[in-house]
Each structure stands twice: as structure tokens, then as C-alpha cells.
Amino acid sequence: MTDETPILDDHLHLDPDNHRGIDAVRDFARLDGTHLLVVNKPSWHLGVEAETGEDFRVVFERTIEIVADASSELEGRAWPVLGVHPGLISRLVDDRDFAPEAARDLMQAGIDVAAEYVDAGEALALKSGRPHYEVDDAVWDASNAVMRRAFERGADLECAVQLHAEASEDMTEVAAWATEVGMEPHRVVKHYASGRLEGPTPSVMCEKDRLETAAERGEPFLMETDYIDDPDRPGAVLGPKTVPRRVRWLLENGYDEAVRNAHVETPKRVYGIDTEATLDRTE
């Protein structure tokens, strides 16, 4: 049945130059994977130590290039998700002696540049968030300000915002911040989510227990691997074959409605994409 089903990995990374890149996409496609949301790697992983918002542009454009290459390997297509990794704030403050407020301003400028690509139709959504580890109050406040800027841009552009944030099953406060600036809260996506989440839409890591929880809840959800395509960490986080394998497992266990929820209905609701209309199974 998987050959009739769009299969979307909602969050993974591809290294365009230093690791598997398109070979990872081919692995995904060989197991009937059809659609990808490719999130730009952290800027410093691509050798960019930004001083201005414009410095992020090379990261975004390189990501757009590899997404175009990925689409040519798929029976569906890939879309870029662009933004500033929230872990950058620690690199700026701890390693480069930025004040938290200066780090905030730089990261917000990077979000603004990413939003230009969404506005031009070259990217689908934005990426932001806050550290998933303990930081001091000034860094936490600055990180929340960056995330709020992403919500403002998401509201302006009517696009989704993927969040990298702490583990939690209740992020209603964050969803309310999006609502305050005019963004629909279901377009806030919590990346690396468990199967249960209040507030944003969960992008569920493809571990069987998390997926079972999400499937049985019956609420909108997405599926992801967070594959990082890092030559120094070849097994992290989950491999590119995982989503197609978990879709097959869900179907074998009678979760047909959950598969349609995660790969057709929720992508349309959150991102406005049609994974069926963009699927070409013709020979």
C-alpha cells in the first residue's frame, strides 16, 4: 500500500558538500519516500560565522540548491525550510563574546533574510526556536525574542515556523505568542516532538512508541527523522530510510488513518502543500 501513499519526512538536513547529501535522498526514495522538508544545517556547520543577517544568505542559497537536486530524485518533491538554529546564540555569546542582545539582533536579522526567500516562493517555511538546554535568563529572553520575530514573519507571510526547542508536551504559551502576532498556532511546528503535544503541531520523531501515541490520539501530526547528515556523527539522529519504514509498520498495524493524517492532511493544513497532487507515480 505504500506505493499509493505519499511519504513525507518533515525535518531532515542534507550536507551539500561534506557527507552523503543526495545519496541520503536516494535511500529515502528507494524505500518509497516521496516528499522531504529539508532544513538548512546550522550556519557554522557550513563554515559561516555570521556577522550580519546577510551572511546567512550563502547558507540559505546552498540549501535551496540541494533541495532542487533532491526534488529531481523524488516521485514527489522537496521544499526548503530556512532559518537560524537557536543554538547559535550560545556560540555567539560563549565563544564569540557577543552580548545576548547583540546575538538576538543578529539572529533576528537572519530570520528576516530567511523570510525573503519564503516571500519569493523559494522556501516553504521558517525555522527558529530556543535552546533545549539550560541557559541564563538573558540568553533565554533573547532566544524567545528571536522566536517571536519568526512568528511575526510567519504571520506576515502566512507560512509555518518549525521550532527547535526543549522537550515538552505542553507548549501552549508558545502557541499563544504566535496567536498574539496574528499567526495561526497550528502553523507552529514542534520539531523532535513526542506523540503528545498541546499547542503547536507535533513533528513526531519516528520511534514506534511516539508514533503509536500520536496515531491513537488522532490529532494532526507529522513524522520526521531529524537526519543530520554529519560525517562526524554518521548514525545521528535517525537514518533517511526510517520514515518509509515506519509508514509501512503503521499500515501493517492498521493505522491507515494516521498515515493519511501525517502525510496528506496535516501537511496541507500546516504548510498548504498537497502531497497527493505533487506525487507522480507514472513510469
Backbone as numpy.savetxt, mean C-alpha at the origin, in Angstrom:
# Nx Ny Nz CAx CAy CAz Cx Cy Cz
-11.05 -22.60 -10.17 -11.87 -21.39 -10.17 -11.02 -20.13 -10.17
-9.73 -20.23 -9.75 -8.90 -19.04 -9.71 -8.69 -18.44 -11.09
-8.84 -19.25 -12.15 -8.63 -18.69 -13.49 -9.78 -17.80 -13.92
-10.84 -17.72 -13.11 -11.95 -16.82 -13.40 -11.97 -15.63 -12.44
-11.07 -15.60 -11.50 -11.10 -14.64 -10.40 -9.95 -13.65 -10.50
-10.20 -12.34 -10.52 -9.10 -11.40 -10.37 -8.41 -11.63 -9.03
-7.10 -11.53 -9.00 -6.34 -11.72 -7.77 -5.42 -10.53 -7.60
-5.67 -9.75 -6.57 -4.97 -8.48 -6.32 -4.13 -8.58 -5.06
-2.85 -8.26 -5.17 -2.01 -8.02 -3.99 -2.03 -6.52 -3.75
-2.58 -6.12 -2.61 -2.85 -4.71 -2.33 -1.61 -3.92 -1.93
-0.52 -4.60 -1.53 0.64 -3.83 -1.06 1.88 -4.69 -1.16
2.73 -4.35 -2.11 4.05 -4.96 -2.18 5.00 -3.94 -2.79
6.29 -4.25 -2.68 7.33 -3.37 -3.21 8.12 -4.13 -4.27
8.61 -3.40 -5.24 9.49 -3.97 -6.25 10.74 -3.11 -6.33
11.89 -3.77 -6.27 13.14 -3.03 -6.43 13.48 -3.01 -7.91
13.49 -1.85 -8.53 13.70 -1.81 -9.98 15.11 -2.13 -10.42
16.07 -2.11 -9.49 17.47 -2.20 -9.91 18.30 -3.25 -9.17
17.98 -3.53 -7.92 18.91 -4.27 -7.07 18.48 -5.67 -6.66
17.27 -6.09 -7.00 16.86 -7.42 -6.57 15.99 -8.05 -7.64
14.88 -8.69 -7.28 14.16 -9.53 -8.23 13.31 -8.74 -9.20
12.70 -7.64 -8.75 11.95 -6.79 -9.67 10.89 -7.55 -10.45
11.00 -7.53 -11.76 10.00 -8.13 -12.63 9.93 -9.65 -12.46
11.00 -10.30 -12.04 10.93 -11.74 -11.78 9.92 -12.05 -10.69
9.80 -11.18 -9.70 8.79 -11.38 -8.65 7.39 -11.25 -9.23
7.19 -10.33 -10.15 5.89 -10.19 -10.81 5.56 -11.45 -11.61
6.54 -11.99 -12.28 6.31 -13.22 -13.06 5.93 -14.38 -12.16
6.53 -14.47 -10.98 6.12 -15.50 -10.02 4.66 -15.34 -9.64
4.26 -14.12 -9.36 2.87 -13.81 -9.01 1.93 -14.20 -10.15
2.31 -13.83 -11.38 1.45 -14.09 -12.54 1.35 -15.58 -12.85
2.43 -16.32 -12.65 2.41 -17.76 -12.95 1.41 -18.51 -12.07
1.12 -17.97 -10.89 0.15 -18.61 -10.00 -1.23 -17.96 -10.13
-1.49 -17.29 -11.25 -2.79 -16.68 -11.55 -3.02 -15.33 -10.89
-1.98 -14.72 -10.32 -2.12 -13.35 -9.85 -2.33 -12.40 -11.02
-3.21 -11.44 -10.86 -3.60 -10.59 -11.99 -3.38 -9.10 -11.77
-3.44 -8.62 -10.55 -3.38 -7.18 -10.29 -2.47 -6.90 -9.09
-1.74 -5.79 -9.17 -0.82 -5.39 -8.11 -0.97 -3.91 -7.78
-0.88 -3.59 -6.51 -0.65 -2.21 -6.09 0.79 -2.15 -5.57
1.62 -1.45 -6.31 3.06 -1.40 -6.03 3.36 -0.09 -5.31
3.85 -0.22 -4.08 4.16 0.94 -3.25 5.64 1.26 -3.38
5.97 2.54 -3.59 7.39 2.87 -3.70 8.15 2.44 -2.46
9.36 1.98 -2.67 10.20 1.60 -1.55 10.59 2.87 -0.77
10.97 2.71 0.49 11.47 3.88 1.23 12.57 4.59 0.45
12.52 5.89 0.46 13.39 6.68 -0.43 14.86 6.35 -0.22
15.27 6.16 1.03 16.69 5.90 1.27 17.12 4.53 0.76
16.17 3.61 0.58 16.51 2.31 0.00 16.90 2.44 -1.48
16.45 3.51 -2.10 16.84 3.77 -3.49 17.94 4.82 -3.58
18.61 5.06 -2.45 19.76 5.96 -2.44 19.42 7.42 -2.41
18.20 7.77 -2.05 17.77 9.17 -2.03 17.70 9.65 -0.59
18.54 10.62 -0.25 18.49 11.28 1.06 17.92 12.68 0.82
16.62 12.77 0.90 15.91 13.97 0.46 16.25 15.18 1.32
16.38 16.30 0.64 16.53 17.61 1.29 15.30 18.48 1.05
14.61 18.20 -0.07 13.40 18.94 -0.43 12.35 17.95 -0.94
11.12 18.41 -1.03 10.07 17.56 -1.57 10.37 17.09 -2.97
11.00 17.94 -3.76 11.31 17.58 -5.15 12.27 16.40 -5.23
13.06 16.18 -4.18 14.02 15.09 -4.21 13.35 13.72 -4.22
12.08 13.66 -3.80 11.36 12.39 -3.83 10.92 12.01 -5.24
10.98 12.97 -6.15 10.42 12.74 -7.48 11.11 11.57 -8.20
12.42 11.43 -8.02 13.13 10.34 -8.69 12.64 8.98 -8.18
12.30 8.89 -6.90 11.76 7.65 -6.33 10.41 7.34 -6.96
9.57 8.36 -7.05 8.23 8.14 -7.60 8.30 7.77 -9.08
9.12 8.45 -9.83 9.19 8.16 -11.27 9.79 6.79 -11.55
10.77 6.39 -10.73 11.32 5.04 -10.92 10.28 3.98 -10.59
9.44 4.25 -9.60 8.37 3.32 -9.26 7.35 3.23 -10.38
6.98 4.36 -10.94 6.03 4.37 -12.07 6.58 3.56 -13.23
7.87 3.66 -13.47 8.48 2.90 -14.57 8.37 1.39 -14.35
8.68 0.93 -13.15 8.62 -0.52 -12.93 7.18 -1.01 -12.88
6.25 -0.14 -12.49 4.84 -0.53 -12.52 4.38 -0.73 -13.96
4.82 0.11 -14.86 4.49 -0.08 -16.28 5.04 -1.41 -16.78
6.27 -1.74 -16.38 6.84 -3.03 -16.76 6.05 -4.18 -16.16
5.62 -4.02 -14.90 4.84 -5.07 -14.24 3.51 -5.30 -14.96
2.86 -4.24 -15.37 1.57 -4.39 -16.06 1.70 -5.23 -17.31
2.83 -5.13 -17.99 3.02 -5.88 -19.23 3.15 -7.38 -18.97
3.37 -7.78 -17.71 3.51 -9.19 -17.35 2.20 -9.79 -16.82
1.19 -8.96 -16.63 -0.03 -9.39 -15.95 -1.21 -9.49 -16.90
-2.13 -10.38 -16.56 -3.39 -10.44 -17.31 -4.34 -9.34 -16.87
-4.05 -8.73 -15.75 -4.74 -7.53 -15.32 -3.81 -6.35 -15.50
-3.51 -5.64 -14.41 -2.56 -4.54 -14.48 -2.06 -4.21 -13.09
-1.06 -3.34 -13.03 -0.52 -2.84 -11.78 -0.74 -1.33 -11.71
-0.79 -0.83 -10.48 -0.92 0.61 -10.24 0.10 1.05 -9.21
0.65 2.26 -9.34 1.56 2.77 -8.32 0.81 3.41 -7.15
1.36 3.22 -5.96 0.94 3.93 -4.76 2.18 4.67 -4.26
2.07 5.99 -4.17 3.26 6.82 -3.93 3.12 7.63 -2.64
4.24 7.76 -1.95 4.23 8.58 -0.75 5.56 8.51 -0.03
5.52 8.88 1.24 6.72 8.97 2.07 6.59 7.99 3.21
7.56 7.08 3.33 7.51 6.09 4.39 7.63 6.79 5.75
6.75 6.45 6.70 6.79 7.16 7.98 8.07 6.94 8.77
8.78 5.84 8.48 10.05 5.61 9.17 11.12 6.62 8.81
10.89 7.39 7.74 11.87 8.40 7.37 12.09 9.41 8.48
11.05 9.66 9.28 11.20 10.70 10.30 12.30 10.35 11.29
12.45 9.07 11.62 13.52 8.66 12.54 14.88 8.81 11.88
14.95 8.50 10.62 16.22 8.66 9.90 16.62 10.14 9.87
15.64 11.00 9.66 15.92 12.43 9.60 16.32 12.98 10.97
15.56 12.61 11.99 15.80 13.17 13.33 17.02 12.54 13.99
17.12 11.21 13.91 18.17 10.50 14.66 19.52 10.50 13.93
19.47 10.40 12.60 20.72 10.24 11.84 21.17 11.53 11.15
20.22 12.42 10.87 20.58 13.60 10.08 20.35 14.90 10.83
20.01 14.79 12.11 19.91 15.94 13.03 18.85 16.95 12.63
17.78 16.47 11.97 16.63 17.34 11.71 15.85 17.54 13.00
15.32 18.74 13.22 14.30 18.93 14.23 13.02 18.23 13.77
12.19 17.71 14.68 10.96 17.05 14.25 10.09 17.91 13.34
10.05 19.22 13.61 9.23 20.10 12.79 9.80 20.22 11.38
11.11 20.25 11.25 11.72 20.31 9.92 11.50 18.99 9.17
11.60 17.87 9.89 11.32 16.58 9.26 9.86 16.52 8.79
8.96 17.02 9.61 7.54 17.09 9.23 7.37 17.87 7.94
7.98 19.04 7.86 7.82 19.88 6.68 8.35 19.20 5.42
9.50 18.53 5.54 10.06 17.83 4.39 9.16 16.68 3.95
8.66 15.92 4.89 7.82 14.77 4.55 6.48 15.22 3.98
5.93 16.30 4.51 4.69 16.84 3.93 4.93 17.32 2.51
6.08 17.90 2.25 6.40 18.33 0.89 6.49 17.13 -0.04
7.04 16.01 0.47 7.08 14.79 -0.33 5.69 14.26 -0.64
4.79 14.33 0.33 3.39 13.93 0.10 2.76 14.82 -0.98
3.05 16.10 -0.93 2.49 17.02 -1.93 2.97 16.66 -3.34
4.24 16.27 -3.46 4.76 15.87 -4.77 4.10 14.57 -5.22
3.95 13.62 -4.32 3.25 12.38 -4.67 1.83 12.66 -5.15
1.18 13.62 -4.51 -0.19 13.95 -4.90 -0.26 14.49 -6.33
0.81 15.12 -6.79 0.83 15.60 -8.18 0.66 14.43 -9.16
1.28 13.30 -8.85 1.19 12.14 -9.74 -0.21 11.52 -9.71
-0.84 11.54 -8.55 -2.23 11.08 -8.49 -3.12 12.01 -9.30
-2.91 13.31 -9.14 -3.71 14.29 -9.87 -3.55 14.14 -11.38
-2.36 13.75 -11.82 -2.10 13.57 -13.25 -2.53 12.21 -13.77
-3.06 11.36 -12.90 -3.47 10.03 -13.32 -2.34 9.04 -13.44
-1.16 9.38 -12.95 -0.01 8.49 -13.05 0.16 7.59 -11.84
-0.57 7.86 -10.77 -0.57 7.02 -9.57 -2.00 6.89 -9.08
-2.25 5.81 -8.36 -3.62 5.50 -7.93 -3.93 6.07 -6.56
-2.97 6.04 -5.65 -3.24 6.37 -4.25 -1.97 6.90 -3.60
-2.12 7.37 -2.37 -1.02 7.90 -1.59 -0.65 6.95 -0.46
0.57 7.08 0.00 1.06 6.30 1.14 1.57 7.25 2.21
1.19 6.98 3.46 1.70 7.76 4.58 1.63 6.88 5.82
1.50 7.51 7.00 1.38 6.75 8.23 2.16 7.38 9.35
2.50 6.54 10.33 3.29 6.98 11.47 4.10 5.79 11.98
5.14 6.03 12.77 5.99 4.92 13.20 5.21 3.84 13.95
5.59 2.59 13.70 4.95 1.48 14.40 5.75 1.09 15.64
6.73 1.91 15.98 7.60 1.69 17.13 7.54 2.93 18.02
8.10 2.83 19.21 7.99 3.92 20.17 8.88 5.09 19.78
8.30 6.27 19.81 9.05 7.51 19.54 8.63 8.55 20.58
9.38 9.65 20.66 9.01 10.67 21.64 7.83 11.48 21.13
7.28 12.30 22.01 6.04 13.02 21.69 6.19 13.95 20.49
7.36 14.61 20.39 7.55 15.56 19.29 7.55 14.84 17.94
8.20 13.68 17.88 8.23 12.90 16.63 6.84 12.33 16.34
6.14 11.89 17.37 4.77 11.36 17.18 3.86 12.44 16.63
3.92 13.64 17.23 3.06 14.74 16.76 3.40 15.13 15.32
4.69 15.17 15.01 5.10 15.50 13.65 4.62 14.44 12.66
4.70 13.18 13.05 4.25 12.09 12.18 2.75 12.16 11.94
1.99 12.46 12.98 0.55 12.60 12.81 0.21 13.77 11.88
1.01 14.83 11.95 0.79 15.97 11.05 1.05 15.58 9.60
2.06 14.75 9.36 2.33 14.28 8.00 1.15 13.44 7.51
0.66 12.56 8.36 -0.48 11.71 7.97 -1.71 12.56 7.68
-1.94 13.57 8.48 -3.09 14.44 8.21 -2.94 15.16 6.88
-1.71 15.54 6.51 -1.51 16.16 5.20 -1.90 15.18 4.10
-1.54 13.91 4.26 -1.94 12.91 3.27 -3.45 12.81 3.16
-4.15 12.91 4.30 -5.62 12.87 4.26 -6.18 14.10 3.54
-5.57 15.24 3.75 -6.01 16.44 3.05 -5.88 16.27 1.54
-4.75 15.71 1.11 -4.55 15.48 -0.32 -5.49 14.39 -0.82
-5.72 13.37 -0.01 -6.68 12.34 -0.39 -8.08 12.90 -0.57
-8.45 13.83 0.29 -9.76 14.48 0.16 -9.82 15.32 -1.12
-8.77 16.09 -1.37 -8.73 16.95 -2.56 -8.85 16.11 -3.84
-8.18 14.97 -3.86 -8.06 14.16 -5.08 -9.07 13.03 -5.14
-9.81 12.84 -4.05 -10.76 11.72 -3.94 -10.05 10.39 -4.20
-8.89 10.24 -3.55 -8.12 9.00 -3.70 -7.90 8.38 -2.33
-7.48 7.12 -2.34 -7.19 6.40 -1.11 -5.82 6.78 -0.55
-5.65 6.53 0.74 -4.37 6.70 1.41 -4.06 5.40 2.15
-2.96 4.75 1.78 -2.50 3.58 2.51 -1.64 4.02 3.69
-1.89 3.41 4.84 -1.15 3.76 6.05 -0.24 2.64 6.50
1.00 3.01 6.81 1.93 2.15 7.54 1.90 2.67 8.97
1.43 1.86 9.91 1.25 2.34 11.28 1.36 1.18 12.26
1.18 1.52 13.52 1.30 0.52 14.58 0.21 -0.54 14.47
0.50 -1.71 15.03 -0.50 -2.78 15.08 -1.66 -2.34 15.96
-2.87 -2.45 15.43 -4.04 -2.05 16.20 -5.28 -2.63 15.52
-6.29 -2.92 16.32 -7.58 -3.33 15.77 -8.62 -2.22 15.91
-8.19 -1.05 16.38 -9.10 0.10 16.51 -8.36 1.37 16.12
-8.65 1.85 14.92 -8.06 3.11 14.46 -9.17 4.09 14.08
-10.22 4.08 14.90 -11.35 4.97 14.61 -10.95 6.43 14.74
-10.01 6.74 15.64 -9.57 8.13 15.77 -8.90 8.59 14.48
-8.06 7.74 13.89 -7.38 8.09 12.65 -8.40 8.27 11.53
-9.37 7.36 11.44 -10.41 7.49 10.42 -11.19 8.80 10.61
-11.39 9.20 11.87 -12.11 10.46 12.14 -11.29 11.66 11.66
-9.96 11.58 11.77 -9.13 12.67 11.25 -9.33 12.82 9.74
-9.45 11.71 9.05 -9.70 11.78 7.61 -11.05 12.43 7.34
-12.05 12.03 8.10 -13.39 12.60 7.93 -13.38 14.11 8.15
-12.60 14.55 9.15 -12.54 15.98 9.48 -12.09 16.83 8.31
-11.23 16.28 7.44 -10.73 17.07 6.32 -11.45 16.71 5.01
-12.55 15.97 5.12 -13.39 15.72 3.94 -13.07 14.46 3.18
-12.26 13.57 3.77 -11.93 12.31 3.10 -12.84 11.21 3.61
-13.32 10.36 2.70 -14.17 9.25 3.10 -13.32 8.23 3.87
-13.71 7.88 5.09 -12.85 7.05 5.93 -12.60 5.65 5.38
-13.50 5.12 4.54 -13.24 3.79 4.00 -12.11 3.82 2.97
-11.71 5.01 2.54 -10.58 5.12 1.62 -9.25 5.21 2.35
-9.29 5.18 3.67 -8.07 5.01 4.46 -7.84 3.51 4.59
-6.67 3.04 4.19 -6.36 1.62 4.18 -5.22 1.36 5.16
-5.47 0.48 6.12 -4.41 0.10 7.07 -3.65 -1.09 6.50
-2.45 -0.81 6.04 -1.57 -1.85 5.53 -1.07 -2.71 6.69
-0.79 -3.99 6.40 -0.30 -4.94 7.41 -1.32 -5.11 8.53
-2.58 -5.25 8.16 -3.65 -5.34 9.15 -3.90 -6.78 9.56
-4.51 -6.92 10.71 -5.04 -8.21 11.12 -6.41 -8.38 10.46
-7.11 -9.45 10.79 -8.39 -9.69 10.15 -9.53 -8.87 10.71
-9.27 -8.14 11.76 -10.31 -7.33 12.42 -9.79 -5.92 12.60
-10.56 -4.93 12.16 -10.13 -3.54 12.30 -11.34 -2.63 12.29
-11.37 -1.70 13.22 -12.41 -0.67 13.25 -11.81 0.64 12.74
-12.52 1.30 11.85 -12.07 2.57 11.30 -11.71 2.44 9.84
-10.41 2.32 9.52 -9.99 2.19 8.12 -10.37 0.83 7.54
-10.18 0.69 6.24 -10.30 -0.60 5.57 -9.03 -1.41 5.82
-9.15 -2.66 6.28 -7.94 -3.44 6.53 -7.38 -4.06 5.26
-6.08 -3.92 5.07 -5.35 -4.67 4.05 -4.66 -5.80 4.81
-5.23 -6.98 4.71 -4.91 -8.07 5.63 -3.68 -8.84 5.15
-2.71 -9.00 6.06 -1.56 -9.85 5.76 -2.04 -11.28 5.54
-1.45 -11.95 4.56 -1.99 -13.23 4.10 -1.54 -14.42 4.94
-1.77 -14.32 6.23 -1.64 -15.47 7.11 -3.04 -16.06 7.29
-3.11 -17.37 7.35 -4.42 -18.03 7.29 -5.35 -17.60 8.40
-4.83 -17.44 9.62 -5.72 -17.07 10.72 -6.28 -15.67 10.53
-5.46 -14.74 10.04 -5.96 -13.39 9.78 -7.02 -13.40 8.68
-6.76 -14.17 7.64 -7.71 -14.22 6.53 -9.03 -14.87 6.94
-8.97 -15.91 7.76 -10.20 -16.53 8.24 -11.04 -15.54 9.03
-10.38 -14.78 9.89 -11.09 -13.78 10.68 -11.77 -12.75 9.77
-11.03 -12.25 8.79 -11.59 -11.26 7.86 -12.73 -11.84 7.05
-12.56 -13.07 6.57 -13.60 -13.71 5.75 -14.88 -13.91 6.54
-14.74 -14.32 7.79 -15.93 -14.61 8.60 -16.61 -13.34 9.08
-15.88 -12.24 9.20 -16.51 -10.97 9.56 -17.44 -10.47 8.46
-17.04 -10.69 7.21 -17.87 -10.25 6.10 -17.79 -8.77 5.79
-16.87 -8.05 6.43 -16.68 -6.63 6.17 -15.69 -6.44 5.01
-15.68 -5.26 4.38 -14.70 -5.04 3.30 -13.26 -5.24 3.79
-12.47 -5.93 2.97 -11.06 -6.11 3.28 -10.29 -6.36 1.99
-8.97 -6.21 2.08 -8.06 -6.46 0.97 -7.02 -7.47 1.44
-6.23 -7.99 0.52 -5.19 -8.97 0.85 -3.84 -8.47 0.36
-2.80 -8.71 1.15 -1.47 -8.23 0.77 -0.38 -9.17 1.28
0.82 -8.96 0.71 2.01 -9.68 1.18 3.01 -8.76 1.87
3.04 -7.49 1.53 4.11 -6.58 1.93 5.47 -7.12 1.50
5.50 -7.81 0.36 6.79 -8.27 -0.19 7.70 -7.07 -0.37
8.93 -7.16 0.15 9.79 -5.96 0.14 10.89 -5.99 -0.90
11.11 -7.13 -1.56 12.08 -7.22 -2.65 13.44 -6.63 -2.26
13.96 -7.14 -1.13 15.21 -6.63 -0.58 16.28 -7.71 -0.65
17.38 -7.47 -1.35 18.42 -8.50 -1.47 19.04 -8.90 -0.13
18.97 -8.01 0.87 19.52 -8.33 2.18 18.54 -9.11 3.05
17.27 -9.13 2.64 16.24 -9.85 3.41 15.36 -10.61 2.42
15.90 -11.63 1.78 15.20 -12.27 0.66 13.89 -12.94 1.04
13.70 -13.32 2.31 12.46 -14.00 2.70 11.42 -13.09 3.29
11.69 -11.79 3.38 10.76 -10.89 4.05 9.85 -10.21 3.02
8.62 -9.93 3.32 7.85 -10.35 4.48 7.14 -11.66 4.09
6.28 -11.59 3.09 5.73 -12.78 2.45 6.11 -12.71 0.97
6.26 -13.87 0.34 6.68 -13.90 -1.05 5.57 -13.53 -2.01
5.93 -13.20 -3.27 4.93 -12.74 -4.24 3.94 -13.82 -4.67
4.20 -15.07 -4.38 3.25 -16.13 -4.72 2.15 -16.29 -3.68
2.25 -15.59 -2.55 1.39 -15.89 -1.41 -0.07 -15.56 -1.64
-0.39 -14.40 -2.19 -1.80 -14.04 -2.38 -2.51 -15.04 -3.29
-1.97 -15.40 -4.46 -2.67 -16.42 -5.27 -2.86 -17.74 -4.51
-1.86 -18.15 -3.76 -2.00 -19.39 -2.99 -3.09 -19.28 -1.93
-3.18 -18.13 -1.27 -4.20 -17.97 -0.24 -5.60 -17.83 -0.86
-5.68 -17.25 -2.04 -6.98 -17.21 -2.72 -7.44 -18.63 -3.02
-6.55 -19.45 -3.52 -6.90 -20.85 -3.78 -7.36 -21.54 -2.49
-6.64 -21.31 -1.41 -7.00 -21.91 -0.12 -8.37 -21.43 0.36
-8.65 -20.13 0.21 -9.96 -19.61 0.60 -11.08 -20.26 -0.22
-10.86 -20.39 -1.52 -11.88 -21.02 -2.37 -12.09 -22.49 -2.01
-11.01 -23.18 -1.72 -11.12 -24.59 -1.35 -11.88 -24.77 -0.04
-11.88 -23.73 0.79 -12.56 -23.81 2.08 -13.91 -23.10 2.10
-14.42 -22.80 0.91 -15.78 -22.28 0.80 -15.95 -20.80 1.00
-14.85 -20.06 0.96 -14.94 -18.61 1.19 -15.02 -17.86 -0.14
-15.88 -18.29 -1.03 -16.00 -17.65 -2.34 -16.40 -16.18 -2.21
-17.34 -15.89 -1.32 -17.81 -14.50 -1.17 -16.68 -13.61 -0.64
-15.86 -14.15 0.25 -14.75 -13.37 0.78 -13.74 -13.05 -0.31
-13.50 -13.98 -1.21 -12.57 -13.74 -2.32 -13.10 -12.62 -3.21
-14.38 -12.67 -3.51 -14.96 -11.58 -4.33 -14.91 -10.25 -3.57
-15.15 -10.29 -2.29 -15.08 -9.10 -1.46 -13.70 -8.46 -1.57
-12.64 -9.28 -1.38 -11.28 -8.75 -1.30 -10.70 -8.36 -2.65
-11.17 -8.99 -3.73 -10.49 -8.82 -5.02 -11.33 -8.10 -6.08
-12.61 -7.91 -5.80 -13.48 -7.20 -6.74 -14.18 -6.03 -6.04
-14.95 -6.34 -5.00 -15.82 -5.32 -4.39 -15.04 -4.27 -3.60
-14.12 -4.70 -2.75 -13.40 -3.72 -1.95 -12.44 -2.87 -2.78
-11.70 -3.44 -3.74 -10.88 -2.56 -4.60 -11.70 -1.49 -5.30
-12.92 -1.86 -5.75 -13.77 -0.87 -6.41 -14.22 0.20 -5.42
-14.59 -0.22 -4.21 -15.08 0.70 -3.19 -13.99 1.65 -2.72
-12.80 1.13 -2.52 -11.72 1.93 -1.93 -10.98 2.75 -2.97
-10.62 2.12 -4.08 -9.75 2.77 -5.08 -10.48 3.20 -6.34
-11.72 2.73 -6.51 -12.43 3.03 -7.75 -11.92 2.26 -8.94
-11.26 1.11 -8.71 -10.74 0.30 -9.81 -11.64 -0.90 -10.05
-11.71 -1.34 -11.29 -12.53 -2.48 -11.67 -11.61 -3.61 -12.08
-11.40 -4.55 -11.17 -10.46 -5.63 -11.45 -11.01 -6.65 -12.44
-12.31 -6.65 -12.64 -12.89 -7.54 -13.65 -12.76 -6.94 -15.05
-13.09 -5.66 -15.17 -13.03 -5.00 -16.47 -11.60 -4.88 -16.98
-10.62 -4.86 -16.07 -9.22 -4.73 -16.48 -8.54 -6.10 -16.60
-9.32 -7.16 -16.55 -8.77 -8.51 -16.63 -8.94 -9.05 -18.03
-7.85 -9.51 -18.61 -7.88 -10.08 -19.96 -7.39 -11.52 -19.90
-8.33 -12.47 -19.95 -7.96 -13.88 -19.92 -7.92 -14.47 -21.32
-8.07 -13.63 -22.34 -8.06 -14.17 -23.70 -6.66 -14.59 -24.08
-6.58 -15.60 -24.94 -5.28 -16.08 -25.43 -4.79 -15.17 -26.55
